Coordinates of C-alpha atoms in Angstrom, one line a residue:
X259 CA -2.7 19.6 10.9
X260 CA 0.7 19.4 11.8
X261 CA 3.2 16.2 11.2
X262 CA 6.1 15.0 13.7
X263 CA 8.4 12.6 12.9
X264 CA 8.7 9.1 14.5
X265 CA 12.5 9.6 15.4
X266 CA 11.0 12.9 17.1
X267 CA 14.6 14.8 16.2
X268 CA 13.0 17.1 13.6
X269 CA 10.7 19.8 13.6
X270 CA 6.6 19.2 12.8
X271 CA 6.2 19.9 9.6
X272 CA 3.0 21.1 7.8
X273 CA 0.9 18.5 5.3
X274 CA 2.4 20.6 2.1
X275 CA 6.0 20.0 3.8
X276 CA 5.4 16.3 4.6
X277 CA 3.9 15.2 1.3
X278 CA 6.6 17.2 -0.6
X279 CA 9.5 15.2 1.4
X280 CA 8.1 11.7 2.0
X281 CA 10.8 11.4 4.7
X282 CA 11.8 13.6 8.0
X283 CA 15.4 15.1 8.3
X284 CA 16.0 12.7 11.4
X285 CA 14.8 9.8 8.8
X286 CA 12.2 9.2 11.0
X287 CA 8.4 8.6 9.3
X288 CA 6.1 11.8 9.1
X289 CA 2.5 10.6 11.0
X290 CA -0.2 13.1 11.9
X291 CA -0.1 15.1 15.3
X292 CA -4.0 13.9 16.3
X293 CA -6.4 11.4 15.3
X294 CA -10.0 12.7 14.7
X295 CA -12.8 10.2 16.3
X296 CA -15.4 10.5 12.9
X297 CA -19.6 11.1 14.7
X298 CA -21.3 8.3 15.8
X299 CA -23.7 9.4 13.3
X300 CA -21.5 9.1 10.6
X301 CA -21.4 4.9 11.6
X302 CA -24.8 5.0 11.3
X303 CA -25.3 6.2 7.9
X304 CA -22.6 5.1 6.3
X305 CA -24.2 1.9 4.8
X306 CA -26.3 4.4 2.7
X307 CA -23.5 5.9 1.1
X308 CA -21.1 5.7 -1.7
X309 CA -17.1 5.0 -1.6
X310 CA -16.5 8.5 -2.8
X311 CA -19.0 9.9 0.1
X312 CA -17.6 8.4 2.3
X313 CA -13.7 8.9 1.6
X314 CA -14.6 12.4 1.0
X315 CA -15.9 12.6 5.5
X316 CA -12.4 10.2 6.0
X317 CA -10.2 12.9 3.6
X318 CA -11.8 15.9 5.7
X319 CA -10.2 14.5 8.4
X320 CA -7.1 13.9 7.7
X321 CA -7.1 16.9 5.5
X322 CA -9.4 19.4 6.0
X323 CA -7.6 21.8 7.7
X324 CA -4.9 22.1 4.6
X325 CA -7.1 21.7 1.9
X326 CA -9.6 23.9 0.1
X327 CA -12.9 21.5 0.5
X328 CA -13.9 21.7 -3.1
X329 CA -10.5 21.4 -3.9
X330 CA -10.5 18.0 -1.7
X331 CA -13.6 16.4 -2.9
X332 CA -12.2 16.9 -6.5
X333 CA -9.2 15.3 -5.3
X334 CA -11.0 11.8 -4.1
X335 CA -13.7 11.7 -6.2
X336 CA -11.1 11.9 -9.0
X337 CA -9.2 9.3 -7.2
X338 CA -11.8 6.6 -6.7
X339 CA -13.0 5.8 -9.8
X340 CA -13.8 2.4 -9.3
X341 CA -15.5 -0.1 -6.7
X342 CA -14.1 -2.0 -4.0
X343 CA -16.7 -4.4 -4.0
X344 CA -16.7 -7.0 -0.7
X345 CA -17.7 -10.5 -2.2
X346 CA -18.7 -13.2 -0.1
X347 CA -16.2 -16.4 -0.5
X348 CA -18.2 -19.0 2.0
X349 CA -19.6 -19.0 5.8
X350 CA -18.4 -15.8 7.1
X351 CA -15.4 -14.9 5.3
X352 CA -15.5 -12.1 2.5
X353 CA -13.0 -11.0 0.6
X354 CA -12.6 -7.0 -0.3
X355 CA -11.7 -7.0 -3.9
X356 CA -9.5 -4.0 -4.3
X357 CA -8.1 -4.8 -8.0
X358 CA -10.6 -3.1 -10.1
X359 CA -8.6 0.6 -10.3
X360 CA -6.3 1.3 -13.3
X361 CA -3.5 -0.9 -12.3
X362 CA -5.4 -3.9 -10.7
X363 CA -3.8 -3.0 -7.5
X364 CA -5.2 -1.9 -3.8
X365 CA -2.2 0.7 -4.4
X366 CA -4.2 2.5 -6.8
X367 CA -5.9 4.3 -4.5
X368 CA -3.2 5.8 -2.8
X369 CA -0.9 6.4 -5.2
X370 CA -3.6 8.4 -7.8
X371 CA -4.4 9.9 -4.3
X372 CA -1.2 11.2 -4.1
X373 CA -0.5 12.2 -7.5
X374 CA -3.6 13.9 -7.4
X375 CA -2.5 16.0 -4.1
X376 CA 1.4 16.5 -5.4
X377 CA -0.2 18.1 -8.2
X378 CA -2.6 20.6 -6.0
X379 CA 0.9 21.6 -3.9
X380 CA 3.0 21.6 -6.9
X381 CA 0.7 24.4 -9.3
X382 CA 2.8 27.1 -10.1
X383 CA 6.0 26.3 -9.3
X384 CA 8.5 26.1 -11.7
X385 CA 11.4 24.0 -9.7
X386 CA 10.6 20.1 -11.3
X387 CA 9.6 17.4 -8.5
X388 CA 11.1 13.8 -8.7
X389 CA 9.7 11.5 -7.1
X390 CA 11.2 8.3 -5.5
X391 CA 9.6 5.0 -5.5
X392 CA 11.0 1.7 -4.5
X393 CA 8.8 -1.5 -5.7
X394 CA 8.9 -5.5 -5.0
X395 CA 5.9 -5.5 -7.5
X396 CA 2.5 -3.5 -7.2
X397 CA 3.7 0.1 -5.8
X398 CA 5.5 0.6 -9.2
X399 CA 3.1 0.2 -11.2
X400 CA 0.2 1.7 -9.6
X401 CA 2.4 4.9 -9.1
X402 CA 3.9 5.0 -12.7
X403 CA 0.0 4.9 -13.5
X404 CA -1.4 7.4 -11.1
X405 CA 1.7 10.0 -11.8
X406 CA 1.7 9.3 -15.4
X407 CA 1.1 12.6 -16.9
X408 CA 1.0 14.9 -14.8
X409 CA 3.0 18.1 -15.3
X410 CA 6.1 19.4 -13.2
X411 CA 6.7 15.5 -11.9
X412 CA 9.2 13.1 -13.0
X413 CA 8.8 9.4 -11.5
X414 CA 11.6 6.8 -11.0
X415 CA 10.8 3.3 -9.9
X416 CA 13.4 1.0 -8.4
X417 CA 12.8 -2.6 -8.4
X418 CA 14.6 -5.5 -7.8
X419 CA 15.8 -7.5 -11.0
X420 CA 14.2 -10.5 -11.6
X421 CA 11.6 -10.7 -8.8
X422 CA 8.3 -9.1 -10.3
X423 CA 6.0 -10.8 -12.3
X424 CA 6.5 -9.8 -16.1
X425 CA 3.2 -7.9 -16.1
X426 CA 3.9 -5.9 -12.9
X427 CA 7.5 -5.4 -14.8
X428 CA 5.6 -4.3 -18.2
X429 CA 3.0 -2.4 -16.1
X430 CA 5.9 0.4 -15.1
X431 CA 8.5 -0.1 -17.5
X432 CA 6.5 0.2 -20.8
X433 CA 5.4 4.1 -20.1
X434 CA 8.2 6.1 -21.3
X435 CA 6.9 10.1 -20.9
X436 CA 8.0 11.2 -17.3
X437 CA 8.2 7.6 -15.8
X438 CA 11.4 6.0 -15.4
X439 CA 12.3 1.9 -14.5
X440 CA 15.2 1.5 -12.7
X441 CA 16.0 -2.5 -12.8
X442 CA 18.6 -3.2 -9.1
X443 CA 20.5 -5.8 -9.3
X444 CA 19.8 -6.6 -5.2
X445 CA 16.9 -7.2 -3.4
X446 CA 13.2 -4.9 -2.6
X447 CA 15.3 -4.1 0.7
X448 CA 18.4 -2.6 -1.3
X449 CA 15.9 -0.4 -3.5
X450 CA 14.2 1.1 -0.1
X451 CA 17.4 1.7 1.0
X452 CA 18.7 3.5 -1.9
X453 CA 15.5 5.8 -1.9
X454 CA 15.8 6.9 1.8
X455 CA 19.6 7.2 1.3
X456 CA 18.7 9.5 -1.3
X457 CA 16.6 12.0 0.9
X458 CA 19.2 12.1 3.4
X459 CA 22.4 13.1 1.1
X460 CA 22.8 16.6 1.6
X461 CA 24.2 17.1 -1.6
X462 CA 21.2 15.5 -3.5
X463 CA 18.5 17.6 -1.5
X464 CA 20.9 21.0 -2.8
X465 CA 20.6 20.5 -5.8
X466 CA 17.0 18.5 -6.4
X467 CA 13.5 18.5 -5.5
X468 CA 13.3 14.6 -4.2
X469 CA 9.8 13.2 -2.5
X470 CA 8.9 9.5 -2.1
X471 CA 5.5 7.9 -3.6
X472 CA 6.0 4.6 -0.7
X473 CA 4.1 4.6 2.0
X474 CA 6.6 5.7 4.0
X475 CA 4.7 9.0 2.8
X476 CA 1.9 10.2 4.5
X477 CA 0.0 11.4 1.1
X478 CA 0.3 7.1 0.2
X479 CA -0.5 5.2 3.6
X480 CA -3.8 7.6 4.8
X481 CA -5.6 7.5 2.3
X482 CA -5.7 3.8 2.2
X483 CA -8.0 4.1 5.6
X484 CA -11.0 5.2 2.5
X485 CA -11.6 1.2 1.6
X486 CA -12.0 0.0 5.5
X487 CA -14.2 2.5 5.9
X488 CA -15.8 1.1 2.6
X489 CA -15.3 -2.6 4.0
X490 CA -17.6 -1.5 6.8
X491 CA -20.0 0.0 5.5
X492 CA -20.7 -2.7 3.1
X493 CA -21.2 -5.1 6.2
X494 CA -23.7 -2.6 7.1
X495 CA -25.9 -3.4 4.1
X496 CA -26.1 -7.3 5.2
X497 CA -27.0 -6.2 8.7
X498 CA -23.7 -7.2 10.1
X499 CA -22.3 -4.9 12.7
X500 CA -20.6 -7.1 15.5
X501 CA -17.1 -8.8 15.8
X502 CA -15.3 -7.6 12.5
X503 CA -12.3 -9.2 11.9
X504 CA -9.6 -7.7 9.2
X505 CA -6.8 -9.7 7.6
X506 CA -4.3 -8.0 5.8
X507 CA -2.0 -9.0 3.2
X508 CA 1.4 -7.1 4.9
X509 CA 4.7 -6.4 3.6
X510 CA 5.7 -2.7 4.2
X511 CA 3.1 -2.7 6.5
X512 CA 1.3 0.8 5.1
X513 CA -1.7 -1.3 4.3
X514 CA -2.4 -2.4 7.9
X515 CA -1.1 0.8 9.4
X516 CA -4.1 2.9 7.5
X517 CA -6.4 0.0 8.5
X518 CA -5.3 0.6 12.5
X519 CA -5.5 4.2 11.7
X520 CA -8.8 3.9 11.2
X521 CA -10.0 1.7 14.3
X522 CA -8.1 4.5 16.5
X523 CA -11.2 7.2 14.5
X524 CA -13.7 5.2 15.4
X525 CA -14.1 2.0 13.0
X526 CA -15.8 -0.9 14.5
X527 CA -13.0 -3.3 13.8
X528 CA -12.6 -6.1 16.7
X529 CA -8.5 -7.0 15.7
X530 CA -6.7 -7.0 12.8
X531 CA -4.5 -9.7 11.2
X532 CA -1.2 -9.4 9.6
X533 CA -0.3 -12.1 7.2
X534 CA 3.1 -12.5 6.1
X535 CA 4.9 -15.1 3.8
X536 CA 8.2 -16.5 4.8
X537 CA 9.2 -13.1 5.8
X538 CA 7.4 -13.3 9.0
X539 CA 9.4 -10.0 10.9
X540 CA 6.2 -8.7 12.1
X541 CA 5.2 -12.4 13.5
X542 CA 8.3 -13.0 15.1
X543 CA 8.2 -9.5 17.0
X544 CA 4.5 -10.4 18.2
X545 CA 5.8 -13.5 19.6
X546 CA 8.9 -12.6 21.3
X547 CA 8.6 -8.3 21.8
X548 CA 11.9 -7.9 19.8
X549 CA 12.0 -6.1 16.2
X550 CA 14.7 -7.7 14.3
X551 CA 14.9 -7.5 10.5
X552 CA 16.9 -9.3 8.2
X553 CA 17.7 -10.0 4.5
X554 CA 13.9 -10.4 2.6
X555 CA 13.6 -14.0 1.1
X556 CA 11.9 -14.4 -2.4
X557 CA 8.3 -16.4 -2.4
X558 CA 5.6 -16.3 -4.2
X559 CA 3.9 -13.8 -2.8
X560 CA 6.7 -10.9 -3.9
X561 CA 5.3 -8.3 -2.6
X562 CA 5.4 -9.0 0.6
X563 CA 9.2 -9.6 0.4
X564 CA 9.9 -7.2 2.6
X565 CA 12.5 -8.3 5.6
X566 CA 12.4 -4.5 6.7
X567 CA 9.2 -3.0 7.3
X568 CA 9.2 0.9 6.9
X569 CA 5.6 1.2 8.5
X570 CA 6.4 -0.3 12.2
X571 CA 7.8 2.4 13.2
X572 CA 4.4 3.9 12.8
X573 CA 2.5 1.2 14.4
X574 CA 4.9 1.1 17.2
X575 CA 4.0 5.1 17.9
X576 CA 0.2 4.8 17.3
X577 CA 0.3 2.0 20.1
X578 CA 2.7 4.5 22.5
X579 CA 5.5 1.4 22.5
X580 CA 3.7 -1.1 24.2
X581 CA 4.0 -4.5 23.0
X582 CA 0.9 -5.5 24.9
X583 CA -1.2 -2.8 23.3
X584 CA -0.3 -3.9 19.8
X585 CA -0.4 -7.6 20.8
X586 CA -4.2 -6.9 22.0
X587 CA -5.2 -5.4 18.8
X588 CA -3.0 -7.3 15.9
X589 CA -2.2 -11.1 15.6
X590 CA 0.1 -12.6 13.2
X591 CA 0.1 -15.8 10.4
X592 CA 3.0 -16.6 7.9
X593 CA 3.1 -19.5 5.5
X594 CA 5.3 -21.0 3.1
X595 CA 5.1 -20.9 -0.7
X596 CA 4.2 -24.7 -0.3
X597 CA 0.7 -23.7 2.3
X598 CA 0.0 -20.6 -0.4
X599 CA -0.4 -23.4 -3.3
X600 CA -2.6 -25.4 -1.5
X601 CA -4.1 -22.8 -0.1
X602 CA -5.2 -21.2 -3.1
X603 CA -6.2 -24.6 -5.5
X604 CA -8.5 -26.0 -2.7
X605 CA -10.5 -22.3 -2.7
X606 CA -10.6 -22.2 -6.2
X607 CA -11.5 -26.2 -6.6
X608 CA -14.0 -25.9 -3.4
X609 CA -15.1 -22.7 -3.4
X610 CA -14.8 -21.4 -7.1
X611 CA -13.1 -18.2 -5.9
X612 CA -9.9 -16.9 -7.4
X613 CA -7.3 -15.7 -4.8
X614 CA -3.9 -14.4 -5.9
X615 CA -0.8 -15.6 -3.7
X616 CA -0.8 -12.8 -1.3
X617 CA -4.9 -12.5 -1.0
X618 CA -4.2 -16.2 -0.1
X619 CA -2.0 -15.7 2.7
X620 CA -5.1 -13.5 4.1
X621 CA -7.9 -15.8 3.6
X622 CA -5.9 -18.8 5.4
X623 CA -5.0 -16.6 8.4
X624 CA -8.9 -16.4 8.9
X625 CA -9.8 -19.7 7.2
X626 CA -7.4 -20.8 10.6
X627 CA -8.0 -17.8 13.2
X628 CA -11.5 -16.7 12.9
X629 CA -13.0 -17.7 16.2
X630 CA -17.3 -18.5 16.6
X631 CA -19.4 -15.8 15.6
X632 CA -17.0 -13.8 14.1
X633 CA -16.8 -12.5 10.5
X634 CA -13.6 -11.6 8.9
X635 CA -12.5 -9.5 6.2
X636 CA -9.2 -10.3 3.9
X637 CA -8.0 -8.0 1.5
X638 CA -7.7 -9.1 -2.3
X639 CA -4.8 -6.6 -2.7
X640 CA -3.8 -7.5 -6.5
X641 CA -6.0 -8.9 -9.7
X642 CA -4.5 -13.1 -9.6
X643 CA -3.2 -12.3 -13.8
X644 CA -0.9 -10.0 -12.5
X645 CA 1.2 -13.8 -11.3
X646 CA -0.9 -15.7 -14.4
X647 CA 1.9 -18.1 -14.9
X648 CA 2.1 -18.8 -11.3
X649 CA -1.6 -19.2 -10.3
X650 CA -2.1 -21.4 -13.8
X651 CA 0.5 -23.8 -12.7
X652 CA -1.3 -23.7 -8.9
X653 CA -4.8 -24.3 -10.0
X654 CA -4.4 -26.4 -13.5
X655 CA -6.7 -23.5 -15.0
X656 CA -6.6 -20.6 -17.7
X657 CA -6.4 -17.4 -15.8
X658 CA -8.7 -15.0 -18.4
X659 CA -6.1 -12.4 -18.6
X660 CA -8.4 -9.0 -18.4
X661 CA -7.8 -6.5 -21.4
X662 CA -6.0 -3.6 -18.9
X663 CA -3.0 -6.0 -18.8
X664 CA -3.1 -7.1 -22.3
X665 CA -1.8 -4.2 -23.5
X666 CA 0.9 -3.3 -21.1
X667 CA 2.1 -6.8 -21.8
X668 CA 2.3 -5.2 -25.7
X669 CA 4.6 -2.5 -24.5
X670 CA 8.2 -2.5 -25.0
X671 CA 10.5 -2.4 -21.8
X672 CA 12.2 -0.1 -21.4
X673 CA 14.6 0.4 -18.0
X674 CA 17.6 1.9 -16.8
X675 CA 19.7 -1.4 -15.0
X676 CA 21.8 -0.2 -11.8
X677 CA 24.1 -1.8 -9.1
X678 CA 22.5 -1.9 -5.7
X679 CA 25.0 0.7 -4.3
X680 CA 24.6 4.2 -3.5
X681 CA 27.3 5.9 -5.2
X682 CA 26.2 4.3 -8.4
X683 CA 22.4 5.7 -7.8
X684 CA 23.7 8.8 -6.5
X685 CA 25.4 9.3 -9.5
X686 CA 22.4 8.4 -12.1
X687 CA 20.5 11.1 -10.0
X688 CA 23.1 13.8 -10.1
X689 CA 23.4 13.3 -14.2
X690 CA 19.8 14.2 -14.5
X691 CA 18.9 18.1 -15.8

């Protein structure tokens, strides 16, 4: 399989290539040349089989052509280690809880996918891989985890100072070994832009071996098509087949990007939703056709504080340009920090169902949008203890604190702090051995 960038001013580059450089020459995003449709027969079995059978059939797809199968089931099944179990809130709404991996995070499956497939590329060679990472909460973490360890790779996370929870803060900074905290003094936007800066400098790509674990990298955003796939097939199971609706959480968009990249193989999925907080780009452009990012605001919901969404550029190509196309398949919902609280004390009052602040801007989107005989999907992207303080003050409740982030929040931070400017980062980089 080959991979062409969205700026389409660089050469295709092979899966080894892509993964290895997160982002093109021409800065553009690296997205796959063709889209496999997966069997009809592969729909109709797949309610009878597990999240690792499954991902595997996805993987092969995507990956098959580069990969050594065995190599490749090794690779997922070693990757999804845990369920992604969809749990029935009230009437037809369901929520797919995809906290219950290593870091409590939907990003675990992507980034340990990754790390997993870095390592396969990487045996052998002796010339060190750093990888780039820029966080506004879950990312880091989940990629500290999923990298932590393994040999020949040395991780730096750059996050923005004082706007991630203390335990997504302790999850990534408390490591140490060959993972690295990098505390910005700026915004989630300033820390994406330092790490693309980064791959471009000619004098940095000389002298070091730089890849990005966002999901600007192909390795991060595909494999996140495994739990839709999943969502689906556990539908299956309670005979439900028809008029699937699929909120998403969305922030840098890779989330909902692997979700469309998996209706375009062949998923059931009537229309997707993209909720947003207060940083509502992706609303705005559905509303009016124009794409105009600005500064990200701070809410409640912080990792969706994004005001400059890597990941359009690759909805925009899967959808040829056409604001129509993507208005046909994708609507939009943002809300305020005020609509998240009530939002998630009258579910956890009325329904006894804990949401976290972003799985709550999901379930209101469908809670308001989901139209007579549909059924709708939201994705509980993060465990609600990773924002304990926040969600406590929200619902008037304890939050039992599960025994995973306990000890992080034992660790001792440890981080690197750093202006938001590029000659300062550029600088910390060319000081490393």
């Amino acid at each position: 399989m080959r991979y062409y960038s969205t700026n389409r001013q660089a050469p295709s580059a092979t899966l080894e290539e892509a993964v290895s450089r997160g982002l093109a020459p021409d800065k553009g995003l690296y997205t796959p040349e063709t889209i496999k449709r997966l069997p009809p027969a592969f729909f109709h079995n797949m309610g009878e089989m597990s999240f690792q059978e499954i991902s595997f059939i996805v993987a092969e797809a995507f990956f098959g052509e580069d990969i050594d199968a065995n190599e490749l089931k090794n690779i997922v099944y070693d990757t999804l280690c845990f369920d992604a179990p969809l749990v029935k809130v009230h009437d037809a709404i369901y929520s797919l809880e995809l906290f219950h991996g290593p870091t409590l995070a939907f990003k675990d499956v992507g980034a340990r996918f990754m790390a997993r497939l870095l390592a396969y590329f990487n045996k052998g060679k002796r010339k060190e891989m750093r990888v780039l990472v820029a966080t506004s909460g879950d990312t880091g973490s989940a990629v500290a985890n999923g990298f932590l360890g393994v040999p020949g790779i040395q991780v730096y996370v750059l996050y923005p100072k004082g706007k991630v929870s203390e335990i997504q803060e302790k999850q990534f900074t408390t490591l140490g070994r060959n993972i690295t905290a990098i505390e910005v003094n700026g915004t989630f936007d300033d820390c994406q832009r330092l790490v693309k800066s980064a791959f471009m400098d000619k004098d940095l790509q000389k002298t070091m071996n730089l890849t990005s674990a966002n999901s600007i990298n192909v390795a991060r955003f595909l494999p996140q098509s495994f739990y839709y796939f999943y969502a689906y097939a556990q539908l299956l199971r309670l005979d439900i087949t028809d008029d699937v609706v699929i909120c998403v959480p969305s922030g840098n968009f890779g989330n909902i990007t692997a979700g469309l990249f998996a209706k375009r193989m062949g998923l059931p999925v009537k229309r997707f939703i993209a909720a947003n907080n207060r940083n509502d780009i992706f609303l705005q452009y559905l509303r009016t056709g124009k794409y105009e990012p600005r500064p990200s605001i701070q809410t409640l919901a912080n990792a969706m504080d994004v005001g400059a969404p890597s990941n359009f550029a690759r909805v925009v190509e899967l959808y040829g340009g056409s604001h129509s196309a993507i208005c046909a398949d994708i609507a939009g919902a943002a809300y305020s920090d005020d609509q998240i609280r009530e939002t998630l004390a009258d579910v956890y009052h009325r329904y006894h169902y804990l949401l976290d602040p972003h799985g709550t801007c999901g379930y209101r989107a469908l809670a308001e949008g989901l139209q007579t005989g549909e059924t709708g999907i939201f994705l509980e992207t993060a465990h609600p203890a990773k924002f304990c303080g926040t969600v406590e003050e929200i619902i008037g409740d304890k939050v039992e604190i599960p025994e995973t982030l306990q000890r992080f929040m034992q660790g001792k931070k440890q981080t690197i702090p750093l202006e938001a400017d590029f000659f300062s980062f550029k600088r910390y980089l060319s000081s490393l051995k």
